[in-house]
Amino acid sequence: MKNIIFDFGGVILNLDISASLRAFERMGIKQLANSNGTRYRDPVFNLHETGAVTDQQFRDAIKKLTNQTVTDDEIDEAWTGMLLDIPKDRVDYILDLKKKYRVFLLSNTNHIHQLRFEPYFKHRFGFSFHDLFERVYYSHGEGLRKPDNEAFLNVLNQSGLKAVETLFVDDSLENIEAAGKLGINTYHIQPGYKLSDINKVLS
């Protein structure tokens, strides 16, 4: 193994997707997604995640889903409510991995979330989130999202990686299965994990 590609939310960053769903419910938007937030009823969420709509277009679409008067800031607070903390031991572990492996990030995320978690990381750890990796691939920046094959192939091709030499780490079984079908080695994160558990497939 020469390369490791990490997912972000649920792997490096702790998430509580239900917090955002509850916040949107208080805005009068019910049954917005399934319980784990992997399927949203309105297409604007996926469009936002692939950069096909702007932050403001996303906010305006949310306003149309509710009969309440809500502000842009209230929508941002609800949407980023799922973002919790990044434990220091995970950051230290990735920094240690960088001494031996090429380390990347492949995340389904959006610009509003990026504007929240990147300053948080800089304040907490004293350096840029991007410096934790050789390269960061955000779905909204690449126009591609997991589990689409193109999202994985884009990383392999742009960074010159061979699938057989690469480990992909994610908490989504759907994403894990998609990467595996492309010949990428995978490690499925389970509840109660320690990130260093992946040592068992690196050794």
PDB file of C-alpha atoms in Angstrom:
ATOM      1  CA  MET A   1       0.000   0.000   0.000  1.00  0.00           C
ATOM      2  CA  LYS A   2       1.353   3.387  -1.011  1.00  0.00           C
ATOM      3  CA  ASN A   3      -1.663   5.713  -0.899  1.00  0.00           C
ATOM      4  CA  ILE A   4      -4.564   6.349   1.479  1.00  0.00           C
ATOM      5  CA  ILE A   5      -7.729   8.239   0.544  1.00  0.00           C
ATOM      6  CA  PHE A   6      -9.862   9.343   3.491  1.00  0.00           C
ATOM      7  CA  ASP A   7     -13.490  10.299   3.602  1.00  0.00           C
ATOM      8  CA  PHE A   8     -14.138  13.274   5.896  1.00  0.00           C
ATOM      9  CA  GLY A   9     -17.496  13.299   7.688  1.00  0.00           C
ATOM     10  CA  GLY A  10     -17.950  10.273   9.930  1.00  0.00           C
ATOM     11  CA  VAL A  11     -14.269   9.346   9.567  1.00  0.00           C
ATOM     12  CA  ILE A  12     -12.163  12.392  10.512  1.00  0.00           C
ATOM     13  CA  LEU A  13     -14.962  14.766  11.506  1.00  0.00           C
ATOM     14  CA  ASN A  14     -17.644  13.664  13.941  1.00  0.00           C
ATOM     15  CA  LEU A  15     -21.136  14.217  12.559  1.00  0.00           C
ATOM     16  CA  ASP A  16     -24.667  14.443  13.907  1.00  0.00           C
ATOM     17  CA  ILE A  17     -26.767  14.626  10.754  1.00  0.00           C
ATOM     18  CA  SER A  18     -29.941  14.432  12.816  1.00  0.00           C
ATOM     19  CA  ALA A  19     -29.082  17.834  14.330  1.00  0.00           C
ATOM     20  CA  SER A  20     -29.462  19.486  10.925  1.00  0.00           C
ATOM     21  CA  LEU A  21     -32.616  17.511  10.148  1.00  0.00           C
ATOM     22  CA  ARG A  22     -34.152  18.618  13.458  1.00  0.00           C
ATOM     23  CA  ALA A  23     -33.194  22.230  12.777  1.00  0.00           C
ATOM     24  CA  PHE A  24     -34.867  22.118   9.372  1.00  0.00           C
ATOM     25  CA  GLU A  25     -37.936  20.510  10.947  1.00  0.00           C
ATOM     26  CA  ARG A  26     -38.195  23.511  13.262  1.00  0.00           C
ATOM     27  CA  MET A  27     -38.319  25.588  10.086  1.00  0.00           C
ATOM     28  CA  GLY A  28     -41.309  23.548   9.001  1.00  0.00           C
ATOM     29  CA  ILE A  29     -39.420  21.279   6.602  1.00  0.00           C
ATOM     30  CA  LYS A  30     -40.271  17.716   7.571  1.00  0.00           C
ATOM     31  CA  GLN A  31     -39.095  14.380   6.169  1.00  0.00           C
ATOM     32  CA  LEU A  32     -36.283  16.139   4.363  1.00  0.00           C
ATOM     33  CA  ALA A  33     -34.088  13.034   4.273  1.00  0.00           C
ATOM     34  CA  ASN A  34     -33.741   9.507   5.535  1.00  0.00           C
ATOM     35  CA  SER A  35     -32.472   9.026   9.084  1.00  0.00           C
ATOM     36  CA  ASN A  36     -28.760   8.984   8.205  1.00  0.00           C
ATOM     37  CA  GLY A  37     -28.965  11.856   5.729  1.00  0.00           C
ATOM     38  CA  THR A  38     -27.755   9.902   2.721  1.00  0.00           C
ATOM     39  CA  ARG A  39     -30.901  10.507   0.679  1.00  0.00           C
ATOM     40  CA  TYR A  40     -32.522  13.933   0.419  1.00  0.00           C
ATOM     41  CA  ARG A  41     -35.934  14.389  -1.143  1.00  0.00           C
ATOM     42  CA  ASP A  42     -35.083  17.672  -2.843  1.00  0.00           C
ATOM     43  CA  PRO A  43     -32.409  17.534  -5.597  1.00  0.00           C
ATOM     44  CA  VAL A  44     -30.929  20.874  -4.503  1.00  0.00           C
ATOM     45  CA  PHE A  45     -28.847  19.067  -1.859  1.00  0.00           C
ATOM     46  CA  ASN A  46     -26.983  16.937  -4.386  1.00  0.00           C
ATOM     47  CA  LEU A  47     -26.744  19.887  -6.761  1.00  0.00           C
ATOM     48  CA  HIS A  48     -25.155  21.955  -4.002  1.00  0.00           C
ATOM     49  CA  GLU A  49     -22.791  19.108  -3.170  1.00  0.00           C
ATOM     50  CA  THR A  50     -21.526  18.982  -6.754  1.00  0.00           C
ATOM     51  CA  GLY A  51     -21.257  22.751  -7.115  1.00  0.00           C
ATOM     52  CA  ALA A  52     -24.091  22.901  -9.634  1.00  0.00           C
ATOM     53  CA  VAL A  53     -25.901  25.536  -7.549  1.00  0.00           C
ATOM     54  CA  THR A  54     -24.375  28.389  -5.560  1.00  0.00           C
ATOM     55  CA  ASP A  55     -24.691  28.829  -1.809  1.00  0.00           C
ATOM     56  CA  GLN A  56     -27.337  31.502  -2.360  1.00  0.00           C
ATOM     57  CA  GLN A  57     -29.296  29.345  -4.774  1.00  0.00           C
ATOM     58  CA  PHE A  58     -29.238  26.600  -2.154  1.00  0.00           C
ATOM     59  CA  ARG A  59     -30.533  28.964   0.534  1.00  0.00           C
ATOM     60  CA  ASP A  60     -33.275  30.271  -1.768  1.00  0.00           C
ATOM     61  CA  ALA A  61     -34.363  26.695  -2.502  1.00  0.00           C
ATOM     62  CA  ILE A  62     -34.592  25.962   1.240  1.00  0.00           C
ATOM     63  CA  LYS A  63     -36.765  29.043   1.713  1.00  0.00           C
ATOM     64  CA  LYS A  64     -39.204  27.674  -0.851  1.00  0.00           C
ATOM     65  CA  LEU A  65     -39.535  24.444   1.154  1.00  0.00           C
ATOM     66  CA  THR A  66     -40.894  26.241   4.208  1.00  0.00           C
ATOM     67  CA  ASN A  67     -43.835  28.574   4.827  1.00  0.00           C
ATOM     68  CA  GLN A  68     -41.839  30.351   7.525  1.00  0.00           C
ATOM     69  CA  THR A  69     -39.691  33.437   7.092  1.00  0.00           C
ATOM     70  CA  VAL A  70     -36.091  32.352   7.616  1.00  0.00           C
ATOM     71  CA  THR A  71     -32.817  34.192   7.067  1.00  0.00           C
ATOM     72  CA  ASP A  72     -29.732  33.055   5.199  1.00  0.00           C
ATOM     73  CA  ASP A  73     -27.848  32.875   8.511  1.00  0.00           C
ATOM     74  CA  GLU A  74     -30.530  30.665  10.062  1.00  0.00           C
ATOM     75  CA  ILE A  75     -30.320  28.297   7.100  1.00  0.00           C
ATOM     76  CA  ASP A  76     -26.533  28.169   7.366  1.00  0.00           C
ATOM     77  CA  GLU A  77     -26.738  27.458  11.097  1.00  0.00           C
ATOM     78  CA  ALA A  78     -29.223  24.646  10.506  1.00  0.00           C
ATOM     79  CA  TRP A  79     -27.202  23.161   7.663  1.00  0.00           C
ATOM     80  CA  THR A  80     -23.898  23.268   9.542  1.00  0.00           C
ATOM     81  CA  GLY A  81     -25.463  22.023  12.769  1.00  0.00           C
ATOM     82  CA  MET A  82     -24.398  18.489  11.879  1.00  0.00           C
ATOM     83  CA  LEU A  83     -20.695  19.409  11.989  1.00  0.00           C
ATOM     84  CA  LEU A  84     -19.187  18.459  15.333  1.00  0.00           C
ATOM     85  CA  ASP A  85     -15.541  18.123  16.356  1.00  0.00           C
ATOM     86  CA  ILE A  86     -12.330  16.708  14.900  1.00  0.00           C
ATOM     87  CA  PRO A  87     -10.500  14.703  17.590  1.00  0.00           C
ATOM     88  CA  LYS A  88      -6.799  15.489  17.928  1.00  0.00           C
ATOM     89  CA  ASP A  89      -5.775  11.826  17.887  1.00  0.00           C
ATOM     90  CA  ARG A  90      -7.149  11.467  14.351  1.00  0.00           C
ATOM     91  CA  VAL A  91      -5.172  14.470  13.144  1.00  0.00           C
ATOM     92  CA  ASP A  92      -2.013  13.173  14.820  1.00  0.00           C
ATOM     93  CA  TYR A  93      -2.539   9.756  13.247  1.00  0.00           C
ATOM     94  CA  ILE A  94      -2.902  11.190   9.737  1.00  0.00           C
ATOM     95  CA  LEU A  95       0.198  13.330  10.214  1.00  0.00           C
ATOM     96  CA  ASP A  96       2.064  10.170  11.202  1.00  0.00           C
ATOM     97  CA  LEU A  97       0.753   8.308   8.142  1.00  0.00           C
ATOM     98  CA  LYS A  98       2.081  11.076   5.886  1.00  0.00           C
ATOM     99  CA  LYS A  99       5.613  10.048   6.804  1.00  0.00           C
ATOM    100  CA  LYS A 100       5.126   6.767   4.943  1.00  0.00           C
ATOM    101  CA  TYR A 101       2.103   7.133   2.621  1.00  0.00           C
ATOM    102  CA  ARG A 102       0.629   9.606   0.165  1.00  0.00           C
ATOM    103  CA  VAL A 103      -2.531  10.800   1.907  1.00  0.00           C
ATOM    104  CA  PHE A 104      -5.595  12.340   0.254  1.00  0.00           C
ATOM    105  CA  LEU A 105      -9.146  13.433   1.106  1.00  0.00           C
ATOM    106  CA  LEU A 106     -12.218  12.622  -0.991  1.00  0.00           C
ATOM    107  CA  SER A 107     -15.312  14.173   0.543  1.00  0.00           C
ATOM    108  CA  ASN A 108     -18.906  14.702  -0.464  1.00  0.00           C
ATOM    109  CA  THR A 109     -19.340  18.189   0.941  1.00  0.00           C
ATOM    110  CA  ASN A 110     -20.482  21.683   0.035  1.00  0.00           C
ATOM    111  CA  HIS A 111     -19.165  25.226   0.186  1.00  0.00           C
ATOM    112  CA  ILE A 112     -21.262  26.286   3.196  1.00  0.00           C
ATOM    113  CA  HIS A 113     -19.855  23.405   5.221  1.00  0.00           C
ATOM    114  CA  GLN A 114     -16.334  24.145   3.995  1.00  0.00           C
ATOM    115  CA  LEU A 115     -16.630  27.732   5.209  1.00  0.00           C
ATOM    116  CA  ARG A 116     -17.444  26.374   8.674  1.00  0.00           C
ATOM    117  CA  PHE A 117     -15.060  23.465   9.195  1.00  0.00           C
ATOM    118  CA  GLU A 118     -11.887  24.895   7.643  1.00  0.00           C
ATOM    119  CA  PRO A 119     -11.680  27.933   9.999  1.00  0.00           C
ATOM    120  CA  TYR A 120     -12.570  25.634  12.912  1.00  0.00           C
ATOM    121  CA  PHE A 121      -9.656  23.354  12.012  1.00  0.00           C
ATOM    122  CA  LYS A 122      -7.201  26.267  11.642  1.00  0.00           C
ATOM    123  CA  HIS A 123      -8.228  27.685  15.009  1.00  0.00           C
ATOM    124  CA  ARG A 124      -8.033  24.317  16.791  1.00  0.00           C
ATOM    125  CA  PHE A 125      -4.836  22.935  15.282  1.00  0.00           C
ATOM    126  CA  GLY A 126      -2.936  26.000  14.106  1.00  0.00           C
ATOM    127  CA  PHE A 127      -2.464  25.005  10.472  1.00  0.00           C
ATOM    128  CA  SER A 128      -4.555  24.708   7.316  1.00  0.00           C
ATOM    129  CA  PHE A 129      -6.834  21.698   6.899  1.00  0.00           C
ATOM    130  CA  HIS A 130      -5.451  21.280   3.377  1.00  0.00           C
ATOM    131  CA  ASP A 131      -1.958  20.796   4.797  1.00  0.00           C
ATOM    132  CA  LEU A 132      -3.139  17.573   6.422  1.00  0.00           C
ATOM    133  CA  PHE A 133      -3.208  15.959   2.962  1.00  0.00           C
ATOM    134  CA  GLU A 134      -1.262  15.912  -0.273  1.00  0.00           C
ATOM    135  CA  ARG A 135      -4.452  17.022  -1.984  1.00  0.00           C
ATOM    136  CA  VAL A 136      -8.077  17.585  -1.014  1.00  0.00           C
ATOM    137  CA  TYR A 137     -10.891  16.569  -3.370  1.00  0.00           C
ATOM    138  CA  TYR A 138     -14.216  18.183  -2.449  1.00  0.00           C
ATOM    139  CA  SER A 139     -17.274  17.078  -4.404  1.00  0.00           C
ATOM    140  CA  HIS A 140     -18.477  20.653  -4.868  1.00  0.00           C
ATOM    141  CA  GLY A 141     -15.084  21.639  -6.276  1.00  0.00           C
ATOM    142  CA  GLU A 142     -14.679  18.649  -8.582  1.00  0.00           C
ATOM    143  CA  GLY A 143     -18.318  18.441  -9.719  1.00  0.00           C
ATOM    144  CA  LEU A 144     -18.269  14.750  -8.801  1.00  0.00           C
ATOM    145  CA  ARG A 145     -19.594  12.900  -5.775  1.00  0.00           C
ATOM    146  CA  LYS A 146     -19.306   9.403  -4.343  1.00  0.00           C
ATOM    147  CA  PRO A 147     -20.398   6.716  -5.027  1.00  0.00           C
ATOM    148  CA  ASP A 148     -20.128   7.621  -8.733  1.00  0.00           C
ATOM    149  CA  ASN A 149     -17.172   5.875 -10.349  1.00  0.00           C
ATOM    150  CA  GLU A 150     -15.957   9.144 -11.829  1.00  0.00           C
ATOM    151  CA  ALA A 151     -15.363  10.591  -8.354  1.00  0.00           C
ATOM    152  CA  PHE A 152     -12.860   7.840  -7.532  1.00  0.00           C
ATOM    153  CA  LEU A 153     -11.279   7.717 -10.984  1.00  0.00           C
ATOM    154  CA  ASN A 154     -10.774  11.477 -10.876  1.00  0.00           C
ATOM    155  CA  VAL A 155      -8.606  11.125  -7.766  1.00  0.00           C
ATOM    156  CA  LEU A 156      -6.635   8.203  -9.175  1.00  0.00           C
ATOM    157  CA  ASN A 157      -6.012   9.922 -12.499  1.00  0.00           C
ATOM    158  CA  GLN A 158      -5.243  13.429 -11.243  1.00  0.00           C
ATOM    159  CA  SER A 159      -2.870  12.237  -8.530  1.00  0.00           C
ATOM    160  CA  GLY A 160      -1.326   9.386 -10.509  1.00  0.00           C
ATOM    161  CA  LEU A 161      -2.434   6.602  -8.173  1.00  0.00           C
ATOM    162  CA  LYS A 162      -2.803   2.898  -8.910  1.00  0.00           C
ATOM    163  CA  ALA A 163      -5.965   1.357  -7.463  1.00  0.00           C
ATOM    164  CA  VAL A 164      -4.137  -1.755  -6.264  1.00  0.00           C
ATOM    165  CA  GLU A 165      -1.717   0.429  -4.252  1.00  0.00           C
ATOM    166  CA  THR A 166      -4.461   2.578  -2.725  1.00  0.00           C
ATOM    167  CA  LEU A 167      -6.605   2.229   0.405  1.00  0.00           C
ATOM    168  CA  PHE A 168      -9.938   4.060   0.615  1.00  0.00           C
ATOM    169  CA  VAL A 169     -11.419   4.690   4.081  1.00  0.00           C
ATOM    170  CA  ASP A 170     -15.114   5.585   4.433  1.00  0.00           C
ATOM    171  CA  ASP A 171     -18.042   5.048   6.800  1.00  0.00           C
ATOM    172  CA  SER A 172     -20.535   4.583   3.935  1.00  0.00           C
ATOM    173  CA  LEU A 173     -20.908   0.988   2.761  1.00  0.00           C
ATOM    174  CA  GLU A 174     -22.251   2.239  -0.569  1.00  0.00           C
ATOM    175  CA  ASN A 175     -19.064   4.221  -1.167  1.00  0.00           C
ATOM    176  CA  ILE A 176     -16.880   1.348   0.006  1.00  0.00           C
ATOM    177  CA  GLU A 177     -18.545  -1.070  -2.408  1.00  0.00           C
ATOM    178  CA  ALA A 178     -18.207   1.375  -5.314  1.00  0.00           C
ATOM    179  CA  ALA A 179     -14.486   1.858  -4.684  1.00  0.00           C
ATOM    180  CA  GLY A 180     -13.946  -1.875  -4.305  1.00  0.00           C
ATOM    181  CA  LYS A 181     -15.454  -2.563  -7.695  1.00  0.00           C
ATOM    182  CA  LEU A 182     -12.755  -0.328  -9.202  1.00  0.00           C
ATOM    183  CA  GLY A 183     -10.020  -2.424  -7.638  1.00  0.00           C
ATOM    184  CA  ILE A 184      -9.316  -0.002  -4.806  1.00  0.00           C
ATOM    185  CA  ASN A 185      -8.544  -1.547  -1.414  1.00  0.00           C
ATOM    186  CA  THR A 186     -11.094  -0.462   1.184  1.00  0.00           C
ATOM    187  CA  TYR A 187     -11.626  -0.147   4.916  1.00  0.00           C
ATOM    188  CA  HIS A 188     -15.186   0.352   6.179  1.00  0.00           C
ATOM    189  CA  ILE A 189     -15.329   2.504   9.319  1.00  0.00           C
ATOM    190  CA  GLN A 190     -17.636   1.058  11.979  1.00  0.00           C
ATOM    191  CA  PRO A 191     -19.333   2.746  14.988  1.00  0.00           C
ATOM    192  CA  GLY A 192     -17.038   3.154  17.975  1.00  0.00           C
ATOM    193  CA  TYR A 193     -13.919   3.039  15.815  1.00  0.00           C
ATOM    194  CA  LYS A 194     -10.435   4.388  16.321  1.00  0.00           C
ATOM    195  CA  LEU A 195      -8.926   5.723  13.114  1.00  0.00           C
ATOM    196  CA  SER A 196      -5.745   3.805  13.872  1.00  0.00           C
ATOM    197  CA  ASP A 197      -7.770   0.592  13.402  1.00  0.00           C
ATOM    198  CA  ILE A 198      -6.816   0.789   9.729  1.00  0.00           C
ATOM    199  CA  ASN A 199      -3.306  -0.293  10.748  1.00  0.00           C
ATOM    200  CA  LYS A 200      -4.582  -3.866  10.538  1.00  0.00           C
ATOM    201  CA  VAL A 201      -4.903  -3.569   6.743  1.00  0.00           C
ATOM    202  CA  LEU A 202      -1.754  -1.492   6.287  1.00  0.00           C
ATOM    203  CA  SER A 203       0.602  -3.934   7.974  1.00  0.00           C
TER     204      SER A 203
END
